[in-house]
Amino acid sequence: AVVSTQSTGKAIKGICILDNDGKRVVSKYYDTDDETFASVKDQQQFEAKVFKATEKANSEIVAINSYTAVYRSNVDLFFYVIGDSRENELILLSVLNALYDSISMILRKNVEKRALFENMDSVLLICDELVDRGILMECDATNIVNRVHVKTEDIPLSEQTVSQVSYDILKSFNWLSQS
């Protein structure tokens, strides 16, 4: 039997990271033609529904309206990957794992809200490397981190962020393990 799916190739509807109060930290939606994600207000209403459904849940997957959301929580953050209700949950879960693992590597396993804000540029680049306009691009966290992690030796000191300069100082004193 041939199974027909009406997939547009856009497996991912959105990625969002919320704090433990359900407030948006990072969000990227890839299907803005869909009325659920058309405006920031609509997106925040959807995020509130997702957070309410997952705040006290014991599962990794939740169905909301015509969407499937997979999530993971850690300390003071909730990580979500949203797809169509017909989307394969394993694909969504692999995107979620790649997102979380990439961020964990960049933040040196210190995955919390403050550290995420300090490295927001890298977090947004991770999202861009994972998914492009709803299409899954990469699921290997190591490959994503290697593409996102800019060699700071090649950037003039005046253009480096504080975290990059701090990293270089600690690395020069061998306080960080070689990665």
XYZ file of C-alpha atoms in Angstrom, residues 13 24 29-46 67:
21
model
C 6.429 24.913 12.394
C 9.255 33.967 25.694
C 8.207 30.400 13.645
C 8.481 29.176 10.082
C 4.850 29.096 8.937
C 3.657 32.680 9.322
C 0.949 32.051 6.696
C -0.750 29.895 9.333
C -3.091 32.096 11.400
C -1.769 30.513 14.624
C 1.637 32.086 13.965
C 0.603 35.147 11.900
C 1.373 37.802 14.513
C 3.460 38.072 17.662
C 0.251 38.200 19.714
C -1.016 34.968 18.100
C 2.358 33.316 18.703
C 2.338 34.334 22.380
C -1.201 32.998 22.823
C -0.086 29.680 21.335
C 0.016 20.723 16.236
